[in-house]
Amino acid sequence: MKVNVDLRLKDIPGQLVAALEPISKYDGNIRGVVHHHDDRVGGRITVNVIFEVRSEQSLDKILSTWKEGEVDIAKIDAFFETYPIQYLLVGSITSKELESITKGLEAMENVASIEIRYTGTANSSSRAALVTGKASKKETLTTLESFFKQRADKHNYMLIRGLD
Amino acid sequence: MKVVIAGFGTVGQGVAEVIGMRRELFQKGFRQKVTIVGAFDSSSLVKNPRGLDPEVLVARKAGTGRVGKRPLDGGAEEFIEEYDFDTLIETTPTNIVDAEPGLTYIRTALNAGKNVVTSNKGPLALKFRELTSTAAKNKVQLRYEASVGGAMPVINLSRELLRGEQIYSLRGILNGTCNFILNRMKDEGLPFEQALREAQEMGIAERDPTYDIDGVDSACKLAILANAIFGRDVTYNDVMRTGIRSITEDAISLASEQHMVVRLIGEINDKRVEVSPRMVPVGHPLAIGGTLNIVQLITDLAGDITVAGRGAGRKETASAVLSDLLALMNEGRGKRR
């Protein structure tokens, strides 16, 4: 997860180091720090920090530490990184099979969104179906690959993956 | 350097021509001559310790279908073993079943203390470890830039110029015929069979296109790259392989709606050595069209390095053979020790 936060810090030595320390402590990875000296509110200056954390739990711990340390958070945005799901299926793909794929993907954890487009009629031996979407965890991509591979092997159609 | 050319088809003739064309380079750059002292094809042999004229050899082959006047009579092994020369340029056609006759020619030359430069994928895709060990044991060199991607210099680039890099993975398009077919299917909305026929009419695909469209050719090249660049011990049979013959115009069209193209991609990473059709975003280097070959190396220091070039052709493949000959001369291996 990528986090973009504006902190308001007292303009005295040691404040920035103290504010950044919890990020490293909870396995965050600082990507950028920008001081806005001209943006003063109540004697405090604004510092923009961009960092990555592995989980919401880590972010919660960092936010709690800041709260306890009276670090003033002016603005915060958190973005979840997503990973593209891209599979193209070619061959004899029945409507029942498309339904099973949809159900299987809906039941899978960390599949954030999914869309299936297909061509041809249900009894066609050369139907094509394109499955696209997003996963919220990288590990899910491995699960997805096994899922599609097993189905393609079992039902004898061709599977075309996207580039990783 | 005295060389013998084994196999005098398209590549062998191209090599002879290029050796003739680069006489001045050999002389000025290395103060050496590269002299063709022998050549043989499947039915004939020609030799002259003082040198043969490349133009005469090519003309005779074109006129008679044979490079030499005397029959080979199955004596290639004995000839390679006993005749006095420094480097065998092995350009016989790829045979992925048992790699013959190239495998025997290469083995014989290495064991006789002669360097080998080859464009033949078969022996390397099936017996890479055995052949490189034989070369090391006999203190000679086996070079094979021309076996993968024609004029695209991926092996020597990786093993020599990128020696200091850790190369994490590789992926690329290693067969121009498949790329042409997939590209025509997308651009013109052609069914696979029609795009293949067009490729055959233009001389891009063979009359029997199996090696290309079933991914055999790409898998051979990938096995060679896995051994040469990643130090893996794999053969062609270890490469997971899916070809392109089941791909429909509907599938290409669906991918296109999402701004993606389908390409036959070879990939080597810590999880797999695989050739399969993949969806590639439009604008990505691997979305390249035409018959070019392209390889992307993912490295630790330099990041992504992409190299592209003509993957086949008489002069193009001869160019890769030439780079190996120059490397031998550069290392003082032009003449046997």
PDB file of C-alpha atoms in Angstrom, chain A:
ATOM      1  CA  MET A   1       0.000   0.000   0.000  1.00  0.00           C
ATOM      2  CA  LYS A   2       1.315   3.421  -0.905  1.00  0.00           C
ATOM      3  CA  VAL A   3       0.627   6.267   1.560  1.00  0.00           C
ATOM      4  CA  ASN A   4       0.841   9.985   0.846  1.00  0.00           C
ATOM      5  CA  VAL A   5       0.641  12.089   4.029  1.00  0.00           C
ATOM      6  CA  ASP A   6       1.058  15.767   4.940  1.00  0.00           C
ATOM      7  CA  LEU A   7       2.394  16.172   8.485  1.00  0.00           C
ATOM      8  CA  ARG A   8       2.535  19.468  10.400  1.00  0.00           C
ATOM      9  CA  LEU A   9       5.677  19.571  12.524  1.00  0.00           C
ATOM     10  CA  LYS A  10       7.137  22.096  14.942  1.00  0.00           C
ATOM     11  CA  ASP A  11      10.021  23.886  13.252  1.00  0.00           C
ATOM     12  CA  ILE A  12      12.613  22.662  15.742  1.00  0.00           C
ATOM     13  CA  PRO A  13      15.472  20.145  15.318  1.00  0.00           C
ATOM     14  CA  GLY A  14      14.629  16.474  15.770  1.00  0.00           C
ATOM     15  CA  GLN A  15      10.943  16.746  14.883  1.00  0.00           C
ATOM     16  CA  LEU A  16      11.262  15.230  11.404  1.00  0.00           C
ATOM     17  CA  VAL A  17      13.450  12.333  12.554  1.00  0.00           C
ATOM     18  CA  ALA A  18      10.949  11.558  15.314  1.00  0.00           C
ATOM     19  CA  ALA A  19       8.083  11.628  12.819  1.00  0.00           C
ATOM     20  CA  LEU A  20       9.807   9.320  10.323  1.00  0.00           C
ATOM     21  CA  GLU A  21      11.051   6.813  12.880  1.00  0.00           C
ATOM     22  CA  PRO A  22       7.708   4.900  13.240  1.00  0.00           C
ATOM     23  CA  ILE A  23       7.590   4.309   9.483  1.00  0.00           C
ATOM     24  CA  SER A  24      10.858   2.376   9.528  1.00  0.00           C
ATOM     25  CA  LYS A  25       9.954   0.702  12.825  1.00  0.00           C
ATOM     26  CA  TYR A  26       6.807  -0.840  11.301  1.00  0.00           C
ATOM     27  CA  ASP A  27       8.491  -2.034   8.093  1.00  0.00           C
ATOM     28  CA  GLY A  28       7.506   0.953   5.980  1.00  0.00           C
ATOM     29  CA  ASN A  29       9.627   2.074   3.061  1.00  0.00           C
ATOM     30  CA  ILE A  30      10.043   5.855   2.715  1.00  0.00           C
ATOM     31  CA  ARG A  31       9.936   6.928  -0.958  1.00  0.00           C
ATOM     32  CA  GLY A  32      10.018  10.713  -0.594  1.00  0.00           C
ATOM     33  CA  VAL A  33      10.113  13.608   1.881  1.00  0.00           C
ATOM     34  CA  VAL A  34       9.403  17.223   0.847  1.00  0.00           C
ATOM     35  CA  HIS A  35       9.479  20.247   3.237  1.00  0.00           C
ATOM     36  CA  HIS A  36       7.010  23.043   2.512  1.00  0.00           C
ATOM     37  CA  HIS A  37       8.656  25.850   4.532  1.00  0.00           C
ATOM     38  CA  ASP A  38       6.278  28.448   3.114  1.00  0.00           C
ATOM     39  CA  ASP A  39       3.231  26.542   4.344  1.00  0.00           C
ATOM     40  CA  ARG A  40       3.161  27.464   8.062  1.00  0.00           C
ATOM     41  CA  VAL A  41       0.115  26.917  10.222  1.00  0.00           C
ATOM     42  CA  GLY A  42       0.246  27.754  13.939  1.00  0.00           C
ATOM     43  CA  GLY A  43       4.035  27.853  13.929  1.00  0.00           C
ATOM     44  CA  ARG A  44       4.280  24.455  12.307  1.00  0.00           C
ATOM     45  CA  ILE A  45       5.632  23.640   8.834  1.00  0.00           C
ATOM     46  CA  THR A  46       4.129  21.119   6.449  1.00  0.00           C
ATOM     47  CA  VAL A  47       6.165  18.073   5.430  1.00  0.00           C
ATOM     48  CA  ASN A  48       4.901  15.749   2.727  1.00  0.00           C
ATOM     49  CA  VAL A  49       5.944  12.110   3.166  1.00  0.00           C
ATOM     50  CA  ILE A  50       5.310   9.280   0.703  1.00  0.00           C
ATOM     51  CA  PHE A  51       5.920   5.759   1.942  1.00  0.00           C
ATOM     52  CA  GLU A  52       4.911   2.144   1.345  1.00  0.00           C
ATOM     53  CA  VAL A  53       3.655  -0.292   3.957  1.00  0.00           C
ATOM     54  CA  ARG A  54       2.896  -3.979   3.613  1.00  0.00           C
ATOM     55  CA  SER A  55      -0.467  -3.986   5.389  1.00  0.00           C
ATOM     56  CA  GLU A  56      -3.208  -1.870   6.897  1.00  0.00           C
ATOM     57  CA  GLN A  57      -2.110  -3.128  10.327  1.00  0.00           C
ATOM     58  CA  SER A  58       1.337  -1.592   9.828  1.00  0.00           C
ATOM     59  CA  LEU A  59      -0.257   1.699   8.773  1.00  0.00           C
ATOM     60  CA  ASP A  60      -2.533   1.664  11.839  1.00  0.00           C
ATOM     61  CA  LYS A  61       0.513   1.228  14.105  1.00  0.00           C
ATOM     62  CA  ILE A  62       2.304   4.141  12.443  1.00  0.00           C
ATOM     63  CA  LEU A  63      -0.789   6.380  12.743  1.00  0.00           C
ATOM     64  CA  SER A  64      -1.213   5.438  16.438  1.00  0.00           C
ATOM     65  CA  THR A  65       2.427   6.260  17.157  1.00  0.00           C
ATOM     66  CA  TRP A  66       2.032   9.653  15.485  1.00  0.00           C
ATOM     67  CA  LYS A  67      -1.142  10.320  17.465  1.00  0.00           C
ATOM     68  CA  GLU A  68       0.597   9.448  20.748  1.00  0.00           C
ATOM     69  CA  GLY A  69       3.544  11.680  19.767  1.00  0.00           C
ATOM     70  CA  GLU A  70       1.191  14.545  18.925  1.00  0.00           C
ATOM     71  CA  VAL A  71       2.257  14.612  15.295  1.00  0.00           C
ATOM     72  CA  ASP A  72      -0.387  16.602  13.465  1.00  0.00           C
ATOM     73  CA  ILE A  73      -1.695  14.826  10.325  1.00  0.00           C
ATOM     74  CA  ALA A  74      -3.069  17.447   7.925  1.00  0.00           C
ATOM     75  CA  LYS A  75      -3.991  15.097   5.065  1.00  0.00           C
ATOM     76  CA  ILE A  76      -3.625  11.420   4.258  1.00  0.00           C
ATOM     77  CA  ASP A  77      -4.258   9.337   1.149  1.00  0.00           C
ATOM     78  CA  ALA A  78      -3.668   5.600   0.953  1.00  0.00           C
ATOM     79  CA  PHE A  79      -3.579   3.734  -2.305  1.00  0.00           C
ATOM     80  CA  PHE A  80      -3.770  -0.011  -2.590  1.00  0.00           C
ATOM     81  CA  GLU A  81      -1.494  -1.419  -5.235  1.00  0.00           C
ATOM     82  CA  THR A  82      -3.286  -3.775  -7.591  1.00  0.00           C
ATOM     83  CA  TYR A  83      -2.036  -6.439  -9.970  1.00  0.00           C
ATOM     84  CA  PRO A  84      -3.617  -7.031 -13.381  1.00  0.00           C
ATOM     85  CA  ILE A  85      -5.402 -10.288 -14.135  1.00  0.00           C
ATOM     86  CA  GLN A  86      -5.227 -11.143 -17.849  1.00  0.00           C
ATOM     87  CA  TYR A  87      -6.212 -14.494 -19.303  1.00  0.00           C
ATOM     88  CA  LEU A  88      -7.384 -15.332 -22.799  1.00  0.00           C
ATOM     89  CA  LEU A  89      -9.124 -18.698 -23.238  1.00  0.00           C
ATOM     90  CA  VAL A  90      -9.459 -20.244 -26.701  1.00  0.00           C
ATOM     91  CA  GLY A  91     -11.294 -23.401 -27.712  1.00  0.00           C
ATOM     92  CA  SER A  92     -14.387 -25.272 -26.676  1.00  0.00           C
ATOM     93  CA  ILE A  93     -15.566 -23.178 -23.736  1.00  0.00           C
ATOM     94  CA  THR A  94     -19.134 -23.926 -22.704  1.00  0.00           C
ATOM     95  CA  SER A  95     -21.468 -21.494 -20.947  1.00  0.00           C
ATOM     96  CA  LYS A  96     -21.293 -23.803 -17.935  1.00  0.00           C
ATOM     97  CA  GLU A  97     -17.517 -23.476 -17.911  1.00  0.00           C
ATOM     98  CA  LEU A  98     -17.738 -19.665 -18.054  1.00  0.00           C
ATOM     99  CA  GLU A  99     -20.164 -19.814 -15.141  1.00  0.00           C
ATOM    100  CA  SER A 100     -17.804 -22.042 -13.154  1.00  0.00           C
ATOM    101  CA  ILE A 101     -14.921 -19.666 -13.830  1.00  0.00           C
ATOM    102  CA  THR A 102     -16.987 -16.695 -12.660  1.00  0.00           C
ATOM    103  CA  LYS A 103     -18.029 -18.489  -9.463  1.00  0.00           C
ATOM    104  CA  GLY A 104     -14.472 -19.656  -8.808  1.00  0.00           C
ATOM    105  CA  LEU A 105     -13.094 -16.136  -9.179  1.00  0.00           C
ATOM    106  CA  GLU A 106     -15.831 -14.597  -7.022  1.00  0.00           C
ATOM    107  CA  ALA A 107     -15.020 -17.067  -4.258  1.00  0.00           C
ATOM    108  CA  MET A 108     -11.304 -16.252  -4.418  1.00  0.00           C
ATOM    109  CA  GLU A 109      -9.825 -13.886  -1.823  1.00  0.00           C
ATOM    110  CA  ASN A 110      -8.110 -10.698  -2.979  1.00  0.00           C
ATOM    111  CA  VAL A 111      -9.674 -10.626  -6.439  1.00  0.00           C
ATOM    112  CA  ALA A 112     -10.707  -6.968  -6.459  1.00  0.00           C
ATOM    113  CA  SER A 113     -12.517  -6.884  -9.795  1.00  0.00           C
ATOM    114  CA  ILE A 114     -13.192  -9.168 -12.714  1.00  0.00           C
ATOM    115  CA  GLU A 115     -14.648  -8.839 -16.217  1.00  0.00           C
ATOM    116  CA  ILE A 116     -15.273 -11.585 -18.754  1.00  0.00           C
ATOM    117  CA  ARG A 117     -15.842 -10.907 -22.460  1.00  0.00           C
ATOM    118  CA  TYR A 118     -16.432 -13.710 -24.895  1.00  0.00           C
ATOM    119  CA  THR A 119     -17.203 -14.412 -28.521  1.00  0.00           C
ATOM    120  CA  GLY A 120     -18.816 -17.254 -30.475  1.00  0.00           C
ATOM    121  CA  THR A 121     -21.668 -19.498 -29.581  1.00  0.00           C
ATOM    122  CA  ALA A 122     -21.691 -21.852 -26.610  1.00  0.00           C
ATOM    123  CA  ASN A 123     -21.269 -24.995 -28.732  1.00  0.00           C
ATOM    124  CA  SER A 124     -18.512 -23.504 -30.879  1.00  0.00           C
ATOM    125  CA  SER A 125     -15.186 -25.295 -30.764  1.00  0.00           C
ATOM    126  CA  SER A 126     -13.341 -22.037 -31.292  1.00  0.00           C
ATOM    127  CA  ARG A 127     -14.842 -19.728 -28.734  1.00  0.00           C
ATOM    128  CA  ALA A 128     -12.626 -17.082 -27.152  1.00  0.00           C
ATOM    129  CA  ALA A 129     -13.079 -15.569 -23.695  1.00  0.00           C
ATOM    130  CA  LEU A 130     -11.015 -12.761 -22.240  1.00  0.00           C
ATOM    131  CA  VAL A 131     -10.825 -12.510 -18.454  1.00  0.00           C
ATOM    132  CA  THR A 132      -9.468  -9.238 -17.098  1.00  0.00           C
ATOM    133  CA  GLY A 133      -9.473  -7.723 -13.649  1.00  0.00           C
ATOM    134  CA  LYS A 134      -7.369  -6.762 -10.672  1.00  0.00           C
ATOM    135  CA  ALA A 135      -5.952  -8.592  -7.681  1.00  0.00           C
ATOM    136  CA  SER A 136      -5.062  -6.770  -4.488  1.00  0.00           C
ATOM    137  CA  LYS A 137      -2.249  -9.177  -3.562  1.00  0.00           C
ATOM    138  CA  LYS A 138       0.600 -10.373  -5.741  1.00  0.00           C
ATOM    139  CA  GLU A 139       0.379 -13.888  -4.291  1.00  0.00           C
ATOM    140  CA  THR A 140      -3.149 -14.160  -5.679  1.00  0.00           C
ATOM    141  CA  LEU A 141      -1.687 -14.177  -9.193  1.00  0.00           C
ATOM    142  CA  THR A 142      -0.044 -17.557  -8.495  1.00  0.00           C
ATOM    143  CA  THR A 143      -3.357 -18.961  -7.209  1.00  0.00           C
ATOM    144  CA  LEU A 144      -5.104 -17.604 -10.303  1.00  0.00           C
ATOM    145  CA  GLU A 145      -2.572 -19.174 -12.633  1.00  0.00           C
ATOM    146  CA  SER A 146      -3.063 -22.630 -11.072  1.00  0.00           C
ATOM    147  CA  PHE A 147      -6.850 -22.139 -11.162  1.00  0.00           C
ATOM    148  CA  PHE A 148      -6.885 -21.322 -14.882  1.00  0.00           C
ATOM    149  CA  LYS A 149      -4.283 -23.930 -15.785  1.00  0.00           C
ATOM    150  CA  GLN A 150      -6.199 -26.712 -14.051  1.00  0.00           C
ATOM    151  CA  ARG A 151      -9.438 -25.692 -15.764  1.00  0.00           C
ATOM    152  CA  ALA A 152      -7.777 -25.388 -19.180  1.00  0.00           C
ATOM    153  CA  ASP A 153      -6.134 -28.824 -18.821  1.00  0.00           C
ATOM    154  CA  LYS A 154      -9.352 -30.427 -17.597  1.00  0.00           C
ATOM    155  CA  HIS A 155     -11.598 -28.914 -20.275  1.00  0.00           C
ATOM    156  CA  ASN A 156      -8.992 -28.991 -23.035  1.00  0.00           C
ATOM    157  CA  TYR A 157      -8.849 -25.389 -24.150  1.00  0.00           C
ATOM    158  CA  MET A 158      -5.906 -23.096 -24.745  1.00  0.00           C
ATOM    159  CA  LEU A 159      -4.819 -20.629 -22.092  1.00  0.00           C
ATOM    160  CA  ILE A 160      -2.982 -17.428 -23.001  1.00  0.00           C
ATOM    161  CA  ARG A 161      -1.583 -15.436 -20.071  1.00  0.00           C
ATOM    162  CA  GLY A 162      -0.675 -11.777 -19.974  1.00  0.00           C
ATOM    163  CA  LEU A 163       2.950 -10.771 -19.406  1.00  0.00           C
ATOM    164  CA  ASP A 164       3.764 -10.828 -15.668  1.00  0.00           C
TER     165      ASP A 164
END
